[in-house]
Amino acid sequence: MKLIVGNKNYSSWSLRGWLAMKQSGLHFEELTVPLYGEDWDAMKAEQGEFQPSAGKVPVLWDGDVVVWDSLAILDYLGDKVGRDRFWPKDDGARGMARAMVAEMHSSYMSLRRNCPMNIRAQARVELAEETKADIVRILGLWAEARARFGQGGPFLFGTFSAADIFYAPIVSRFLTYGIGVPGFAQAYMQAVWEHDWMQQWVAAAQEEDWTISQFEVGDKQGKGA
Ligand SMILES: N[C@@H](CCC(=O)N[C@@H](CS)C(=O)NCC(=O)O)C(=O)O
């Protein structure tokens, strides 16, 4: 299997696809491509590997089978290795986890625009009212998941699941933009950030020297990008 991802510092959808690959336990090669570089449009147009996704990452190639879009990749992998590797077993927990993942995939436009994922950033941004509403909504969902279903471990539904995979880039944003969150959320974010796979991704992001100016927002806080 081969997973094509974008710059690890910036590509939040790639992070989700990559964490899903890791969670599957299947062996895969990865290829990182520099998004929005000078040659990006040419690369998308020329490379057959990008045609099915119309030039978006992540893209998973499994032999001749191609799957694009982070959520489709996670579902495809779940079909291969078994749903329980990604989703809580309990119907109530799984229903909520599925809804939270779908909501992440389709919503929070203001937060995504206002605070683009930038792992190296230590920046402060002025939050729009709609962004604050997105943050409140996310914290409410995290609180409910942890309170109702989080007894088995430090993650949203106890053990690491699809929900954590989809909210990992939100954890990154809350940390790097210094968004104030309550104690339970700090503990959850620490568990995600310290997860081995997250640390591998963060280390790779720190090593990259590509910079995408449109994602460098806010006032820098001394260190980082
Ligand atoms: N809904 C897609 C979104 C994919 C997406 O927008 N990826 C961005 C990078 S995070 C991308 O490839 N942008 C490059 C472009 O649009 O040219 C998913 O979940 O995978």
CSV table of C-alpha atoms and ligand atoms in Angstrom, one decimal:
chain,number,residue,atom,x,y,z
A,1,MET,CA,0.0,0.0,0.0
A,2,LYS,CA,1.1,3.5,-0.7
A,3,LEU,CA,-0.2,6.6,1.0
A,4,ILE,CA,0.4,10.0,-0.6
A,5,VAL,CA,0.3,12.8,1.9
A,6,GLY,CA,1.0,16.6,1.8
A,7,ASN,CA,3.4,18.6,3.9
A,8,LYS,CA,3.2,17.2,7.4
A,9,ASN,CA,3.4,20.6,9.0
A,10,TYR,CA,0.2,21.8,7.3
A,11,SER,CA,-1.9,19.0,5.8
A,12,SER,CA,-4.5,18.1,8.4
A,13,TRP,CA,-6.4,15.7,6.1
A,14,SER,CA,-3.2,13.9,5.4
A,15,LEU,CA,-2.5,13.5,9.1
A,16,ARG,CA,-5.9,11.8,9.4
A,17,GLY,CA,-5.3,9.5,6.5
A,18,TRP,CA,-1.8,8.6,7.9
A,19,LEU,CA,-3.1,8.0,11.4
A,20,ALA,CA,-5.8,5.7,9.9
A,21,MET,CA,-3.0,3.8,8.1
A,22,LYS,CA,-1.1,3.4,11.4
A,23,GLN,CA,-4.2,2.3,13.3
A,24,SER,CA,-4.9,-0.3,10.6
A,25,GLY,CA,-1.6,-2.0,11.4
A,26,LEU,CA,-1.1,-2.7,7.7
A,27,HIS,CA,2.3,-2.1,6.1
A,28,PHE,CA,2.4,1.0,3.9
A,29,GLU,CA,4.9,3.2,2.1
A,30,GLU,CA,4.4,6.9,2.2
A,31,LEU,CA,5.1,9.7,-0.2
A,32,THR,CA,5.1,13.3,1.0
A,33,VAL,CA,4.4,15.9,-1.7
A,34,PRO,CA,4.9,19.6,-1.2
A,35,LEU,CA,1.5,21.2,-1.4
A,36,TYR,CA,1.1,24.6,-3.1
A,37,GLY,CA,4.8,24.8,-4.1
A,38,GLU,CA,5.7,26.4,-7.4
A,39,ASP,CA,5.2,23.2,-9.3
A,40,TRP,CA,2.1,22.1,-7.4
A,41,ASP,CA,-0.4,22.7,-10.2
A,42,ALA,CA,1.9,21.0,-12.8
A,43,MET,CA,2.5,18.1,-10.5
A,44,LYS,CA,-1.2,17.6,-9.9
A,45,ALA,CA,-1.9,17.8,-13.6
A,46,GLU,CA,1.0,15.4,-14.7
A,47,GLN,CA,1.0,12.8,-12.0
A,48,GLY,CA,-1.4,9.9,-12.7
A,49,GLU,CA,-1.5,9.1,-9.0
A,50,PHE,CA,-3.4,12.3,-8.3
A,51,GLN,CA,-6.0,12.1,-11.0
A,52,PRO,CA,-8.6,10.2,-9.1
A,53,SER,CA,-8.6,12.7,-6.3
A,54,ALA,CA,-8.5,15.7,-8.6
A,55,GLY,CA,-5.2,16.7,-7.0
A,56,LYS,CA,-6.0,16.4,-3.3
A,57,VAL,CA,-4.3,14.4,-0.6
A,58,PRO,CA,-4.4,12.0,1.1
A,59,VAL,CA,-4.6,9.3,-1.6
A,60,LEU,CA,-4.3,5.6,-0.8
A,61,TRP,CA,-3.1,3.2,-3.5
A,62,ASP,CA,-3.7,-0.5,-2.6
A,63,GLY,CA,-2.3,-2.2,-5.7
A,64,ASP,CA,-4.6,-1.0,-8.5
A,65,VAL,CA,-7.3,0.1,-6.0
A,66,VAL,CA,-7.3,3.8,-5.3
A,67,VAL,CA,-9.1,5.5,-2.4
A,68,TRP,CA,-9.0,9.2,-1.7
A,69,ASP,CA,-10.5,11.3,1.0
A,70,SER,CA,-9.5,10.8,4.6
A,71,LEU,CA,-12.8,9.4,5.7
A,72,ALA,CA,-13.1,7.0,2.8
A,73,ILE,CA,-9.5,5.8,3.5
A,74,LEU,CA,-10.4,5.1,7.1
A,75,ASP,CA,-13.6,3.2,6.1
A,76,TYR,CA,-11.7,1.2,3.5
A,77,LEU,CA,-9.1,0.2,6.0
A,78,GLY,CA,-11.8,-0.6,8.5
A,79,ASP,CA,-13.4,-3.0,6.0
A,80,LYS,CA,-10.0,-4.7,5.6
A,81,VAL,CA,-8.9,-5.1,9.2
A,82,GLY,CA,-12.3,-5.0,11.0
A,83,ARG,CA,-14.4,-2.2,12.3
A,84,ASP,CA,-13.5,-2.7,15.9
A,85,ARG,CA,-10.0,-1.5,15.3
A,86,PHE,CA,-11.4,2.0,14.5
A,87,TRP,CA,-14.7,2.3,16.2
A,88,PRO,CA,-16.0,1.7,19.7
A,89,LYS,CA,-17.9,-1.7,20.1
A,90,ASP,CA,-20.8,-0.3,22.1
A,91,ASP,CA,-23.6,1.0,19.8
A,92,GLY,CA,-24.2,4.2,21.7
A,93,ALA,CA,-20.5,5.0,21.7
A,94,ARG,CA,-20.0,4.1,18.1
A,95,GLY,CA,-23.1,6.1,17.1
A,96,MET,CA,-21.6,9.2,18.7
A,97,ALA,CA,-18.1,8.5,17.4
A,98,ARG,CA,-19.4,8.2,13.9
A,99,ALA,CA,-21.4,11.4,14.2
A,100,MET,CA,-18.4,13.3,15.6
A,101,VAL,CA,-16.2,12.1,12.8
A,102,ALA,CA,-18.8,13.1,10.2
A,103,GLU,CA,-19.2,16.5,11.8
A,104,MET,CA,-15.4,17.0,11.8
A,105,HIS,CA,-15.3,16.1,8.1
A,106,SER,CA,-18.1,18.4,7.1
A,107,SER,CA,-18.0,21.3,9.6
A,108,TYR,CA,-16.0,23.9,11.6
A,109,MET,CA,-15.2,25.9,8.5
A,110,SER,CA,-14.5,29.0,10.5
A,111,LEU,CA,-11.9,27.3,12.8
A,112,ARG,CA,-10.3,25.7,9.8
A,113,ARG,CA,-10.0,29.0,8.0
A,114,ASN,CA,-9.1,31.1,11.0
A,115,CYS,CA,-6.5,28.7,12.5
A,116,PRO,CA,-5.0,26.5,9.7
A,117,MET,CA,-3.0,23.6,11.0
A,118,ASN,CA,0.6,24.6,11.3
A,119,ILE,CA,2.4,22.3,13.7
A,120,ARG,CA,5.5,24.5,13.9
A,121,ALA,CA,3.6,27.6,14.7
A,122,GLN,CA,3.6,29.2,18.1
A,123,ALA,CA,1.2,32.0,17.1
A,124,ARG,CA,-1.8,33.9,18.5
A,125,VAL,CA,-4.7,34.8,16.3
A,126,GLU,CA,-7.7,36.9,16.8
A,127,LEU,CA,-10.6,34.5,16.9
A,128,ALA,CA,-13.8,35.3,14.9
A,129,GLU,CA,-17.1,34.8,16.7
A,130,GLU,CA,-17.9,31.8,14.4
A,131,THR,CA,-14.5,30.3,15.3
A,132,LYS,CA,-15.3,30.6,19.0
A,133,ALA,CA,-18.6,28.9,18.4
A,134,ASP,CA,-16.8,26.0,16.6
A,135,ILE,CA,-14.4,25.7,19.6
A,136,VAL,CA,-17.2,25.6,22.1
A,137,ARG,CA,-19.0,23.0,20.0
A,138,ILE,CA,-15.9,20.8,19.8
A,139,LEU,CA,-15.2,21.1,23.5
A,140,GLY,CA,-18.8,20.2,24.3
A,141,LEU,CA,-18.5,17.1,22.2
A,142,TRP,CA,-15.2,16.1,23.7
A,143,ALA,CA,-16.6,16.6,27.2
A,144,GLU,CA,-19.6,14.4,26.4
A,145,ALA,CA,-17.6,11.6,24.8
A,146,ARG,CA,-15.1,11.6,27.7
A,147,ALA,CA,-17.8,11.7,30.4
A,148,ARG,CA,-20.1,9.0,28.8
A,149,PHE,CA,-17.6,6.7,27.1
A,150,GLY,CA,-14.1,7.6,28.1
A,151,GLN,CA,-13.6,5.3,31.1
A,152,GLY,CA,-11.3,2.8,29.3
A,153,GLY,CA,-8.4,5.2,28.7
A,154,PRO,CA,-7.4,8.8,28.0
A,155,PHE,CA,-9.0,9.2,24.6
A,156,LEU,CA,-12.4,10.4,23.6
A,157,PHE,CA,-13.9,6.9,23.7
A,158,GLY,CA,-11.3,5.4,26.0
A,159,THR,CA,-8.9,3.7,23.6
A,160,PHE,CA,-7.5,5.5,20.5
A,161,SER,CA,-10.2,5.5,17.8
A,162,ALA,CA,-11.4,7.1,14.6
A,163,ALA,CA,-12.7,10.0,16.7
A,164,ASP,CA,-9.1,10.8,17.9
A,165,ILE,CA,-7.8,10.4,14.4
A,166,PHE,CA,-10.2,13.0,13.1
A,167,TYR,CA,-9.8,15.4,16.0
A,168,ALA,CA,-5.9,15.1,16.2
A,169,PRO,CA,-5.5,18.2,13.9
A,170,ILE,CA,-7.8,20.1,16.2
A,171,VAL,CA,-5.6,19.2,19.1
A,172,SER,CA,-2.7,20.6,17.1
A,173,ARG,CA,-4.5,23.8,16.4
A,174,PHE,CA,-5.6,24.3,20.0
A,175,LEU,CA,-2.0,23.8,21.2
A,176,THR,CA,-0.1,25.8,18.6
A,177,TYR,CA,-2.5,28.8,18.7
A,178,GLY,CA,-2.7,28.7,22.5
A,179,ILE,CA,-6.5,28.3,22.7
A,180,GLY,CA,-7.5,28.2,26.4
A,181,VAL,CA,-9.4,24.9,27.2
A,182,PRO,CA,-10.6,23.4,30.4
A,183,GLY,CA,-8.6,20.8,32.4
A,184,PHE,CA,-10.3,17.7,31.0
A,185,ALA,CA,-9.5,18.9,27.5
A,186,GLN,CA,-5.9,19.7,28.4
A,187,ALA,CA,-5.5,16.1,29.6
A,188,TYR,CA,-7.1,14.7,26.5
A,189,MET,CA,-4.9,16.9,24.2
A,190,GLN,CA,-1.8,15.8,26.0
A,191,ALA,CA,-2.7,12.2,25.5
A,192,VAL,CA,-3.1,12.7,21.8
A,193,TRP,CA,0.0,14.9,21.4
A,194,GLU,CA,2.2,12.4,23.3
A,195,HIS,CA,0.9,9.4,21.3
A,196,ASP,CA,3.8,7.8,19.5
A,197,TRP,CA,2.4,8.2,16.0
A,198,MET,CA,1.6,11.9,16.7
A,199,GLN,CA,5.1,12.4,17.9
A,200,GLN,CA,6.5,10.8,14.7
A,201,TRP,CA,4.3,13.1,12.6
A,202,VAL,CA,5.3,16.2,14.6
A,203,ALA,CA,9.0,15.3,14.3
A,204,ALA,CA,8.7,14.9,10.6
A,205,ALA,CA,6.8,18.3,10.4
A,206,GLN,CA,9.6,20.0,12.3
A,207,GLU,CA,12.2,18.6,9.8
A,208,GLU,CA,10.4,20.0,6.8
A,209,ASP,CA,11.7,23.2,5.4
A,210,TRP,CA,8.7,24.1,3.1
A,211,THR,CA,6.8,27.1,4.1
A,212,ILE,CA,3.3,27.9,2.9
A,213,SER,CA,2.6,31.6,3.5
A,214,GLN,CA,-1.2,31.4,3.4
A,215,PHE,CA,-1.1,29.1,6.4
A,216,GLU,CA,1.3,31.3,8.4
A,217,VAL,CA,-1.2,33.4,10.3
A,218,GLY,CA,-1.2,35.4,13.5
A,219,ASP,CA,1.4,36.9,15.7
A,220,LYS,CA,4.4,34.7,16.3
A,221,GLN,CA,5.3,33.9,19.9
A,222,GLY,CA,9.0,33.8,19.8
A,223,LYS,CA,9.7,30.2,18.8
A,224,GLY,CA,8.5,27.9,16.1
A,225,ALA,CA,7.9,28.9,12.4
B,1,LIG,N1,-12.2,16.0,2.1
B,1,LIG,C1,-10.8,15.7,1.8
B,1,LIG,C2,-10.0,17.0,1.8
B,1,LIG,C3,-8.7,16.8,1.2
B,1,LIG,C4,-8.0,18.2,1.0
B,1,LIG,O1,-8.6,19.2,0.8
B,1,LIG,N2,-6.6,18.1,1.1
B,1,LIG,C5,-5.8,19.3,0.9
B,1,LIG,C6,-4.6,19.2,1.9
B,1,LIG,S1,-5.0,19.2,3.6
B,1,LIG,C7,-5.3,19.3,-0.5
B,1,LIG,O2,-4.9,18.3,-1.0
B,1,LIG,N3,-5.1,20.5,-1.0
B,1,LIG,C8,-4.4,20.6,-2.3
B,1,LIG,C9,-5.2,21.3,-3.4
B,1,LIG,O3,-6.4,21.5,-3.2
B,1,LIG,O4,-4.6,21.6,-4.4
B,1,LIG,C10,-10.3,14.6,2.7
B,1,LIG,O5,-10.9,14.4,3.8
B,1,LIG,O6,-9.3,14.0,2.4
